[in-house]
Short mmCIF file of C-alpha atoms and ligand atoms in Angstrom, two decimals:
data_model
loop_
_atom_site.label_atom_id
_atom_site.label_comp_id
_atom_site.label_asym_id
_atom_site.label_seq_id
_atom_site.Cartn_x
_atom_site.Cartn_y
_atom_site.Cartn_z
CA UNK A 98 225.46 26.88 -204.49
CA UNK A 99 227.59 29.11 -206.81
CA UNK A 100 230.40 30.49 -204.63
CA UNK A 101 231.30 33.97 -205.71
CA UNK A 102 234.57 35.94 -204.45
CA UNK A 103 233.63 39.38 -203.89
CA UNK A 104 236.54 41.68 -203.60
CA UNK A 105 237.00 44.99 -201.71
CA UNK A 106 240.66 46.93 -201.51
CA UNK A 107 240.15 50.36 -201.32
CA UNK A 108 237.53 53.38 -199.88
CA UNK A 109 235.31 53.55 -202.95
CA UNK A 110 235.06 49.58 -203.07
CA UNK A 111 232.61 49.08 -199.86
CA UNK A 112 229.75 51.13 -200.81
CA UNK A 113 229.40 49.41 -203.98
CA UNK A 114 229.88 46.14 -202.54
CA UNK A 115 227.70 46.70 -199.30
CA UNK A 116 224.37 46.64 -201.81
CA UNK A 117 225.91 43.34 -203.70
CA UNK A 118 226.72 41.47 -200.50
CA UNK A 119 222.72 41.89 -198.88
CA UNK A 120 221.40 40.95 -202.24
CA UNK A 121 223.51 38.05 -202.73
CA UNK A 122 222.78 36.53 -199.04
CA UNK A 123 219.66 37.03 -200.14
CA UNK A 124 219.82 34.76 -202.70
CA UNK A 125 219.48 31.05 -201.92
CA UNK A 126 221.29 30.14 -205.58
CA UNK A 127 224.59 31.94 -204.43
CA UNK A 128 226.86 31.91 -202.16
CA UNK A 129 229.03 35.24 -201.16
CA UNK A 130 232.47 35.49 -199.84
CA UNK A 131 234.24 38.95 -198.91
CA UNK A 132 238.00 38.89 -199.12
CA UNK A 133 239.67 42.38 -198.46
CA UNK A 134 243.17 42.73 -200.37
CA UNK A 135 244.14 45.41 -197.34
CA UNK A 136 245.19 47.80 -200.20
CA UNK A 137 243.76 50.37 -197.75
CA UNK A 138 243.80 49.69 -193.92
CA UNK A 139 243.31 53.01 -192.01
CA UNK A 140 240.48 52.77 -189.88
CA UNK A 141 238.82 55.79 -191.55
CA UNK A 142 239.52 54.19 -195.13
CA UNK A 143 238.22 50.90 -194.56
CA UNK A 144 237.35 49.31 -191.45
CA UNK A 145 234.80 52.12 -190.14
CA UNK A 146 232.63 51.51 -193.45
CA UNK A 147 231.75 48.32 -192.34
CA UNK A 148 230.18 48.67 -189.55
CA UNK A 149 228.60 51.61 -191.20
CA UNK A 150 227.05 50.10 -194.30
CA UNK A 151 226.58 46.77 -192.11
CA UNK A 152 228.74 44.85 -194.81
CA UNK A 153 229.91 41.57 -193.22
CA UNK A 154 233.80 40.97 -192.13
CA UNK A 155 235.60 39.77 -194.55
CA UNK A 156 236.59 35.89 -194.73
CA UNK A 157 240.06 36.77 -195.10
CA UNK A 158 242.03 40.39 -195.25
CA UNK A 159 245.51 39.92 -197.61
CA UNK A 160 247.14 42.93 -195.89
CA UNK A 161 248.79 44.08 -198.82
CA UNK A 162 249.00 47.88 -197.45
CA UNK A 163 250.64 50.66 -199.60
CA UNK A 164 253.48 50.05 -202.18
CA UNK A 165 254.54 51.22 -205.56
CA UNK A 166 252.20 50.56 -208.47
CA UNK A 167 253.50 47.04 -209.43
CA UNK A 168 254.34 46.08 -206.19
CA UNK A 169 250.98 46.45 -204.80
CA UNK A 170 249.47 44.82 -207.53
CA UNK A 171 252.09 42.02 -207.03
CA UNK A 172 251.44 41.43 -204.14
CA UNK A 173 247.92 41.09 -204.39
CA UNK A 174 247.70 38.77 -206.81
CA UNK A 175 250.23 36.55 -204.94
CA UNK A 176 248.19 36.36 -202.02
CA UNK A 177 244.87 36.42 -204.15
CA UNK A 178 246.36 33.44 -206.12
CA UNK A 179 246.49 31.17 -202.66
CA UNK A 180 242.87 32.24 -201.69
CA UNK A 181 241.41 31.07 -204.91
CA UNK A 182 243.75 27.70 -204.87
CA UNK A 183 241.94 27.13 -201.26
CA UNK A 184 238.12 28.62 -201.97
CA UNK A 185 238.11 27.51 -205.71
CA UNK A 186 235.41 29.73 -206.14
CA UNK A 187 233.26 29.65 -209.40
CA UNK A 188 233.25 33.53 -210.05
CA UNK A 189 234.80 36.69 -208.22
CA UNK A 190 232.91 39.83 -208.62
CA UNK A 191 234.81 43.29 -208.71
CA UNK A 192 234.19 46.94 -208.78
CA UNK A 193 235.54 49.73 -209.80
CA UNK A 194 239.02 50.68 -211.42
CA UNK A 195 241.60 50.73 -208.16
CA UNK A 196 244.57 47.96 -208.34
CA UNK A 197 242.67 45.49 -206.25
CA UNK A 198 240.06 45.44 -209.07
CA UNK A 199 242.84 44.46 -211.66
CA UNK A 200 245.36 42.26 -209.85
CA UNK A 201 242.48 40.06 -208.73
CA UNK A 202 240.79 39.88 -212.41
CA UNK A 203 244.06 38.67 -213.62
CA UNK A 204 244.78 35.74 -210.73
CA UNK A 205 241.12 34.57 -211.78
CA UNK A 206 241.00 34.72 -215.38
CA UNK A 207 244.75 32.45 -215.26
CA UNK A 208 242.71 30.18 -212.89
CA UNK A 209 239.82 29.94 -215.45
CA UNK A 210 237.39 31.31 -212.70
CA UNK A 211 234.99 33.66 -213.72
CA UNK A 212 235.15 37.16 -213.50
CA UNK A 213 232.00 39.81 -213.45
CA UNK A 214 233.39 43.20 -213.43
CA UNK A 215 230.79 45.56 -211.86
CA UNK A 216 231.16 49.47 -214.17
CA UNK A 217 232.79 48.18 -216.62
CA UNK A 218 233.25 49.96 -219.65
CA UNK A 219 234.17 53.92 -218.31
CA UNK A 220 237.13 55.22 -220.02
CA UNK A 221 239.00 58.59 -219.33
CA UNK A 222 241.08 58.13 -222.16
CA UNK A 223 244.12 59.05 -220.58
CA UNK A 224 246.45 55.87 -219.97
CA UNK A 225 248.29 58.43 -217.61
CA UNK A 226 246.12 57.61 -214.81
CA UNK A 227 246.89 54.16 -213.14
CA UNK A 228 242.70 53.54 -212.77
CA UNK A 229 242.85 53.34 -216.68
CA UNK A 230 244.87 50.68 -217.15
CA UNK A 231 243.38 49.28 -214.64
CA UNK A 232 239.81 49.30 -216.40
CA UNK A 233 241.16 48.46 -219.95
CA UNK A 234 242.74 45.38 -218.44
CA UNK A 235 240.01 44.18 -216.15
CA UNK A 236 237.78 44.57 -219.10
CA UNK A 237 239.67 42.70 -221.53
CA UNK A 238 239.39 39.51 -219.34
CA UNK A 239 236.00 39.77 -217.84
CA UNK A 240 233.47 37.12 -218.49
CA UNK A 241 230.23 39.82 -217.80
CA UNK A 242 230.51 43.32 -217.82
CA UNK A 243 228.15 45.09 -215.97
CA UNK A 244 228.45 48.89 -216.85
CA UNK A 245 226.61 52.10 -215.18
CA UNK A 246 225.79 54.13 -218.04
CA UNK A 247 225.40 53.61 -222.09
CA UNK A 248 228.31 55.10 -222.24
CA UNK A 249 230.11 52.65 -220.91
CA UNK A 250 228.33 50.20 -222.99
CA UNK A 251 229.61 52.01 -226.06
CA UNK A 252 232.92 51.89 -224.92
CA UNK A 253 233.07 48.58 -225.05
CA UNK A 254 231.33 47.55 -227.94
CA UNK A 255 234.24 49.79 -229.78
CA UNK A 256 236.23 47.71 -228.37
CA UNK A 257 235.42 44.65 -229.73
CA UNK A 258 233.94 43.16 -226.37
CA UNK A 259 230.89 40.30 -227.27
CA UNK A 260 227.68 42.30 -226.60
CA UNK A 261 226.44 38.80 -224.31
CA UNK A 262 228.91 39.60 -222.55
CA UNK A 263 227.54 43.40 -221.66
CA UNK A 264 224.67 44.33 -219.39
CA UNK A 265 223.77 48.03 -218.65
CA UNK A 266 222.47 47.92 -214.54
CA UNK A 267 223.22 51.10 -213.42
CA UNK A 268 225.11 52.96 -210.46
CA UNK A 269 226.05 50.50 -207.21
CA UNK A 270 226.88 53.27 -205.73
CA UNK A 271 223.59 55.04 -206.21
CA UNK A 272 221.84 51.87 -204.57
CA UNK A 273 224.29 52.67 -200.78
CA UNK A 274 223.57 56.61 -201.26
CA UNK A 275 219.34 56.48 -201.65
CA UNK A 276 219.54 53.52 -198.66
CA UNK A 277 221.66 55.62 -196.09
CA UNK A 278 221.07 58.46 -197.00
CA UNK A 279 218.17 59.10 -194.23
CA UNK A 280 220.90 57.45 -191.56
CA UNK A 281 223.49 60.32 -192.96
CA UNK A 282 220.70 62.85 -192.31
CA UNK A 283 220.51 62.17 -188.82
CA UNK A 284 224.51 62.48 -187.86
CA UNK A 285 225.25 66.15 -186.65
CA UNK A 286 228.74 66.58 -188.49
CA UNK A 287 227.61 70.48 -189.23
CA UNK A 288 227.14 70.78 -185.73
CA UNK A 289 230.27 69.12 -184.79
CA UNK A 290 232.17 71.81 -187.47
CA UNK A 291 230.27 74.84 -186.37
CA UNK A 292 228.80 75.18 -189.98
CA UNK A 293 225.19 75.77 -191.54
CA UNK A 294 223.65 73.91 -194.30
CA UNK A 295 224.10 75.53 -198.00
CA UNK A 296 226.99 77.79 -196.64
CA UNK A 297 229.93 76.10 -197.36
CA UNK A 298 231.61 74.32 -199.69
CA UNK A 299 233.12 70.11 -199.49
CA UNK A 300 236.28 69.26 -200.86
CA UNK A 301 237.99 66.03 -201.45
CA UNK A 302 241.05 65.99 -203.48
CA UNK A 303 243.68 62.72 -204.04
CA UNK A 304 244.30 62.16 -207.85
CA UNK A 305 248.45 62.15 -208.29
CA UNK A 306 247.59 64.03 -211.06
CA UNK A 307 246.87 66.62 -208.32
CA UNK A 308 248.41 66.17 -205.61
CA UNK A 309 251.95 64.23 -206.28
CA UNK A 310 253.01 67.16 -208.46
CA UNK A 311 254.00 70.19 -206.07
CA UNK A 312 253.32 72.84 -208.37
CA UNK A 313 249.76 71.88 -208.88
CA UNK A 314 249.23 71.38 -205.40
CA UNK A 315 250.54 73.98 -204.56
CA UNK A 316 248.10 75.91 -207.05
CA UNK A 317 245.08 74.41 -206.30
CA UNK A 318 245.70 75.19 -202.10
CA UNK A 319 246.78 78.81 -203.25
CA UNK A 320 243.41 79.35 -204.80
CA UNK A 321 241.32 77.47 -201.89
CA UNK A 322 243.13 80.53 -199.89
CA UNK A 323 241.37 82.36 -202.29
CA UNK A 324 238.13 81.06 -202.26
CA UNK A 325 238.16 80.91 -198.42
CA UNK A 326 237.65 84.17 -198.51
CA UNK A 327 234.25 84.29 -200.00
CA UNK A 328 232.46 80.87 -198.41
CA UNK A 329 233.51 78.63 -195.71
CA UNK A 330 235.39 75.15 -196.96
CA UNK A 331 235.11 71.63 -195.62
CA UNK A 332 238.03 69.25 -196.73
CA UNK A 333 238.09 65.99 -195.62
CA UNK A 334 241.73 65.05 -196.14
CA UNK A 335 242.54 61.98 -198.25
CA UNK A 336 246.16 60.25 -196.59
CA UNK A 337 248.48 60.53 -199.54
CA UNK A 338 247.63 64.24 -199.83
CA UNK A 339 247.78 65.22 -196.19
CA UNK A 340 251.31 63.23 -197.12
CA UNK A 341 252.37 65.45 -199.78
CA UNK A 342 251.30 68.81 -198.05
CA UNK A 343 253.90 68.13 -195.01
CA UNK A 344 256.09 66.73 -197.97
CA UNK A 345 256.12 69.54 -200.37
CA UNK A 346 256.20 72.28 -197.31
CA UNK A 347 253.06 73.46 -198.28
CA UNK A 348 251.54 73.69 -194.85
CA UNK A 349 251.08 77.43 -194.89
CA UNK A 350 248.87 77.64 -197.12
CA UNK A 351 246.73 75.65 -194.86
CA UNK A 352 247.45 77.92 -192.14
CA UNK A 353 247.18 81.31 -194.06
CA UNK A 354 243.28 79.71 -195.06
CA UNK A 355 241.23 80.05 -191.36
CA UNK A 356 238.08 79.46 -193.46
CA UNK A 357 239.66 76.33 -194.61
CA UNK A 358 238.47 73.43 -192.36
CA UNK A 359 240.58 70.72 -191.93
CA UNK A 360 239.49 67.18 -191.18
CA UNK A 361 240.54 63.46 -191.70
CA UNK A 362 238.82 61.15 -193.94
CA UNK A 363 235.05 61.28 -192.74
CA UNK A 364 232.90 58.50 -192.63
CA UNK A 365 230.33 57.46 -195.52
CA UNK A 366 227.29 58.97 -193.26
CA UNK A 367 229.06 62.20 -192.41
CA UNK A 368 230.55 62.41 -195.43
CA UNK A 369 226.80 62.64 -197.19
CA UNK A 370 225.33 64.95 -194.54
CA UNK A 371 228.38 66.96 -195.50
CA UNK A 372 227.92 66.95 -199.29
CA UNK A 373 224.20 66.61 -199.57
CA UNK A 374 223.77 69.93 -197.13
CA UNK A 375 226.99 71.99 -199.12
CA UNK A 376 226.33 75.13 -201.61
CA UNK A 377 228.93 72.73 -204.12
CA UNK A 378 231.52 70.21 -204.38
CA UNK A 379 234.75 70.27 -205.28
CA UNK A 380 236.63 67.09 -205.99
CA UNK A 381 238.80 65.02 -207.96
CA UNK A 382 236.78 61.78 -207.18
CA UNK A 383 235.25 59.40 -209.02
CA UNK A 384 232.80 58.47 -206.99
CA UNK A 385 231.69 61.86 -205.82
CA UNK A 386 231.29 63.05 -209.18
CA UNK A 387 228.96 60.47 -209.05
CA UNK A 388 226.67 60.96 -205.90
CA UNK A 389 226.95 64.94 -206.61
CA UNK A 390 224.75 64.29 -209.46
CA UNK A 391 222.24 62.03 -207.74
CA UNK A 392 221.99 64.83 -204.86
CA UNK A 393 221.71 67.48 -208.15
CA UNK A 394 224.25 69.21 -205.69
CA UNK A 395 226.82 71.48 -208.28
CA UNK A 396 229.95 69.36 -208.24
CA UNK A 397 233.14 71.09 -209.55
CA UNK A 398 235.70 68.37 -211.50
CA UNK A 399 239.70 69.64 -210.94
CA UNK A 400 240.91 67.38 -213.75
CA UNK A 401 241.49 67.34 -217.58
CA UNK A 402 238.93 64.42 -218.21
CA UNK A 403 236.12 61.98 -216.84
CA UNK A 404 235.23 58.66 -217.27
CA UNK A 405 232.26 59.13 -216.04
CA UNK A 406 230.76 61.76 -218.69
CA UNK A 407 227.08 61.06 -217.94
CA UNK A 408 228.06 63.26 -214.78
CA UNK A 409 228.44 66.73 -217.22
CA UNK A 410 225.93 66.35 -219.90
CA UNK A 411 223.13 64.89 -217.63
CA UNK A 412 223.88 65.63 -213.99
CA UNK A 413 225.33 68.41 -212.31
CA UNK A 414 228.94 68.22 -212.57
CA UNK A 415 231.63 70.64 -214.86
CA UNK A 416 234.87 69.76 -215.72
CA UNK A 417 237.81 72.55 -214.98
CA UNK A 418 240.78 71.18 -215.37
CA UNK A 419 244.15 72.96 -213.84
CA UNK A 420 242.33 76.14 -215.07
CA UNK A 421 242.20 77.76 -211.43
CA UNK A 422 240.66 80.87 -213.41
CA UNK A 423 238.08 78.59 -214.32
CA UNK A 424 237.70 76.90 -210.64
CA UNK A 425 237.02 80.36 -209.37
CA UNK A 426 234.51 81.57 -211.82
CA UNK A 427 232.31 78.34 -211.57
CA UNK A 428 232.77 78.40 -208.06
CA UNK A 429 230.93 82.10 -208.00
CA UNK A 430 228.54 80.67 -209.93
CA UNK A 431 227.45 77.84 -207.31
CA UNK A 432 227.82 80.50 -204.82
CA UNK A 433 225.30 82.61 -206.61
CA UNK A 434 223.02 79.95 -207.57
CA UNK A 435 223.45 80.17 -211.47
CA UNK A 436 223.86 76.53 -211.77
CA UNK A 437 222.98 74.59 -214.73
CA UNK A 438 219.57 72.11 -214.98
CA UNK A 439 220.50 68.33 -214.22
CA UNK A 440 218.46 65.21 -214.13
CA UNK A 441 219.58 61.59 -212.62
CA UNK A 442 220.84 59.58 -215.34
CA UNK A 443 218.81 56.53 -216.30
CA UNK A 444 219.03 53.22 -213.68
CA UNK A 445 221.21 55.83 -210.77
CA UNK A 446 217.39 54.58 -208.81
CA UNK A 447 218.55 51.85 -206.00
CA UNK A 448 217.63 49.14 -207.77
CA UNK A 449 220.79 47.99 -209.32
CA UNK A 450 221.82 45.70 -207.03
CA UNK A 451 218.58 43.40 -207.56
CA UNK A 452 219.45 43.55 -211.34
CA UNK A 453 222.87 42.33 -210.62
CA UNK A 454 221.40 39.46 -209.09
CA UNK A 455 219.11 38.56 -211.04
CA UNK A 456 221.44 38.69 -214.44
CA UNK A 457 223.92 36.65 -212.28
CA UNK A 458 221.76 34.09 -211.85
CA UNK A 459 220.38 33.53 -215.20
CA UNK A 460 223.76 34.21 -217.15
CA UNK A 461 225.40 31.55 -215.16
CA UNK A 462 222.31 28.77 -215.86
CA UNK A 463 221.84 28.72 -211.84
CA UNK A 464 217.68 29.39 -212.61
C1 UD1 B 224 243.47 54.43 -204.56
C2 UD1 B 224 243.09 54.07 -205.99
C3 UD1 B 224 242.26 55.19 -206.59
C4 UD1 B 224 241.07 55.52 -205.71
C5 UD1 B 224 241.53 55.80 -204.29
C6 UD1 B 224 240.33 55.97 -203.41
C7 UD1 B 224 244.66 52.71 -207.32
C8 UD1 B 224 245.69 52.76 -208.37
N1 UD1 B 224 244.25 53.91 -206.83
O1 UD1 B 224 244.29 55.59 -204.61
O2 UD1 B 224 241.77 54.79 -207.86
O3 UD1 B 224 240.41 56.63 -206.23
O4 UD1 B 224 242.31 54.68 -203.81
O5 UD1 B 224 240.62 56.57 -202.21
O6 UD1 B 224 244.22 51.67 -206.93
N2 UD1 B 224 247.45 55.55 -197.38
C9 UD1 B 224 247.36 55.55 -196.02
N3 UD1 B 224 246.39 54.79 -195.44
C10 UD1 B 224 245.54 54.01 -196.16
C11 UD1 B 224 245.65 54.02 -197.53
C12 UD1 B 224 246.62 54.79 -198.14
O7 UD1 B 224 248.11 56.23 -195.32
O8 UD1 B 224 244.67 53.33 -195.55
C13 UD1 B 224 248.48 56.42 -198.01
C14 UD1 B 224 249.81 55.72 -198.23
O9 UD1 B 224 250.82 56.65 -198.01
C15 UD1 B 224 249.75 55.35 -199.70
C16 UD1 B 224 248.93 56.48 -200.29
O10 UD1 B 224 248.00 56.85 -199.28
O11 UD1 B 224 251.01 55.25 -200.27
C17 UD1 B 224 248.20 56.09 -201.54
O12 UD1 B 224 247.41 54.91 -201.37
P1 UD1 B 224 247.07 53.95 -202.65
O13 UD1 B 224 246.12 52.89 -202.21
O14 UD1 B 224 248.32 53.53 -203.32
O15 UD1 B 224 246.38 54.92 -203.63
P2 UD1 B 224 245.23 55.97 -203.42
O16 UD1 B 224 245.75 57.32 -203.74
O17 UD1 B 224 244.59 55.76 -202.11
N1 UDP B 225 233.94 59.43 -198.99
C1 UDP B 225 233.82 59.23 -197.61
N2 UDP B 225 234.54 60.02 -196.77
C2 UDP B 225 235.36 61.00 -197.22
C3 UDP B 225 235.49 61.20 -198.62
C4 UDP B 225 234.77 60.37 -199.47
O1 UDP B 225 233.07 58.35 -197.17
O2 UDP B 225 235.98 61.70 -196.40
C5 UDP B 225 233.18 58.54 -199.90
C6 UDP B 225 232.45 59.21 -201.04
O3 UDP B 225 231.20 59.70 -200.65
C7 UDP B 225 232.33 58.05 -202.02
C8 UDP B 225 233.64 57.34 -201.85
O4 UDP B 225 234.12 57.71 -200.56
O5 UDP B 225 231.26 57.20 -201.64
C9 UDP B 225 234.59 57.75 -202.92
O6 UDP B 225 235.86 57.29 -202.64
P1 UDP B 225 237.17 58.00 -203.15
O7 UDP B 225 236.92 59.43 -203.48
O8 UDP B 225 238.21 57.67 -202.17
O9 UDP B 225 237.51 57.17 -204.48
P2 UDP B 225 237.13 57.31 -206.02
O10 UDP B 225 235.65 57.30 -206.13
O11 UDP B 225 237.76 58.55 -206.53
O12 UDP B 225 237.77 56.13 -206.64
#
């Protein structure tokens, strides 16, 4: 059997792993083993999604927690380092762009174990964010690339990257939203938050772009006061910026807002009742930007890029930037119904997960 590492660290990790793990027990060629880095350890951020998306414990959890940048990612690979001595895996798969995704690519490549990074290829362009660095590095050492969109294909053709190497499969994430999304259907979070389908808006919000600078926190809260005013607002609050509100002294504008609805982190099936029932989205997320467009739901982008542009010229997303003008006017026009025409971008159809598998299998001789 070909023993594979799959590695989970942080919220947007276990819904694309949930549809990698079922395929690959599945599979009577491999053989799958979940190790959690603990980069996020709330119960809301990570241990509730696994009973949710019925993804198996994990074999081991480093319990890394929070840290600075490099110290995190220390850590990790550390502890990752001693897991892979003991395993000795043949590959480790892993998603995404978070430091988790990174420290472990680089503890396996120096081990000369395989690596399969699952969407490669996205790039923001902006070596500002820590996710970027994170991508351009994991890329640079993976053995197979597996990216979500031609896009990211391009991407890394330009730079330089062995087209073997690069397989275009589709959205993971796609595959968890289409399966559970009938589950989500049948929670009653509107109920729970007094609120009626298509008459309110969901918000999630946790780039440090946003919310680690006080003035554009700040900003942004000053014109959800605004907006509050006109359509009811659900924001599921993401720990490091419920940390910087009480930091910054910015609870008032919370307070001022009683349109504003407060909650913590919500769980994946509440969370998509929640956005797949909402008038529009507003987010800094990479992921939502994501499922917005398979739900054609209008999803509203508060930053300066994406590296996931598939989202604007084929689904339903726009990019705003720290233009609040700009927030407000294309939040009017979700409220009004004046949004533009989107489709679902080529392979977002639940199936990527089996094509995973299957390229897995043959690019590693194991059929
Ligand atoms: C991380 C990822 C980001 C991803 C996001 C998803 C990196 C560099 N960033 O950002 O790409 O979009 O996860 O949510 O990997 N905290 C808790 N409880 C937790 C986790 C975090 O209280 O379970 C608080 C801590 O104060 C911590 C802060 O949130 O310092 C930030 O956590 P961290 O994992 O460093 O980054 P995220 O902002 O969550
Ligand atoms: N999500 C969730 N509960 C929430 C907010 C988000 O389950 O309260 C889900 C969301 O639907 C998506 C994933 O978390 O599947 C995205 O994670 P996050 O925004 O933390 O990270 P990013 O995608 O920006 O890296």
């Amino acid at each position: 059997m070909y023993k594979i590492i799959n590695v989970v660290g942080a919220r947007p990790n276990f819904m694309k792993i949930a549809p990698i793990m079922k395929q690959m027990n599945g599979s009577n060629l491999i053989e799958p083993i979940l190790v959690h880095t603990g980069q996020h350890y709330d119960e809301k951020m990570s241990d509730l999604f696994f009973n949710e998306l019925e993804i198996p414990r994990p074999s081991v959890n480093l319990e890394v927690g929070s840290d600075s940048q490099a110290k995190q990612v220390a850590k990790i690979m550390e502890r990752f380092d001693d897991i892979c001595n003991e395993v000795k895996p043949d590959a480790i798969l892993v998603v995404g762009d978070v430091n988790s995704t990174m420290a472990c690519s680089l503890v396996a490549s120096k081990l000369g174990i395989k690596v399969i990074h699952m969407e490669a290829g996205l790039r923001s362009y902006d070596r500002s964010m820590p996710e970027e660095i994170n991508r351009l590095v994991t890329d640079s050492i993976a053995d197979l690339l597996l990216t979500p969109s031609a896009d990211g294909t391009e991407n890394l053709l330009k730079e330089g990257i062995a087209t073997d190497k690069i397989f275009f499969v589709g959205n993971i994430m796609i595959d968890t939203l289409f399966h559970f999304l009938p589950k989500a259907n049948k929670t009653n979070i509107l109920e729970k938050l007094n609120i009626e389908s298509n008459d309110y808006a969901a918000i999630t919000l946790h780039r440090p772009s946003n919310v680690d600078n006080p003035l554009n926190l700040e900003n942004i809260l000053k014109t959800f006061n605004i907006l509050q005013k006109d359509i009811k607002i659900v924001f599921p609050i993401h720990p490091r910026t419920i940390k910087n509100i009480k930091t910054f002294g910015l609870g008032h504008l919370i307070d001022d807002s009683p349109n504003l609805l407060l909650t913590e982190p919500l769980g994946y099936l509440e969370f998509q009742k929640l956005m797949s029932n909402s008038k529009f989205v507003i987010t800094d997320s990479g992921g939502v930007q994501e499922e917005t467009t398979a739900l054609k739901i209008p999803c509203i982008t508060v930053r300066e890029n994406t590296e996931r542009p598939v989202t604007i010229t084929e689904g339903s997303n726009e990019l705003v930037g720290f233009d609040m003008e700009k927030l407000l006017y294309y939040s009017h026009k979700a409220m009004n119904n004046q949004w533009k025409e989107s489709k679902i971008p080529v392979y977002w159809d639940g199936n990527t997960a089996v094509r995973v598998i299957d390229i897995i299998e043959k690019y590693f001789g194991l059929k």
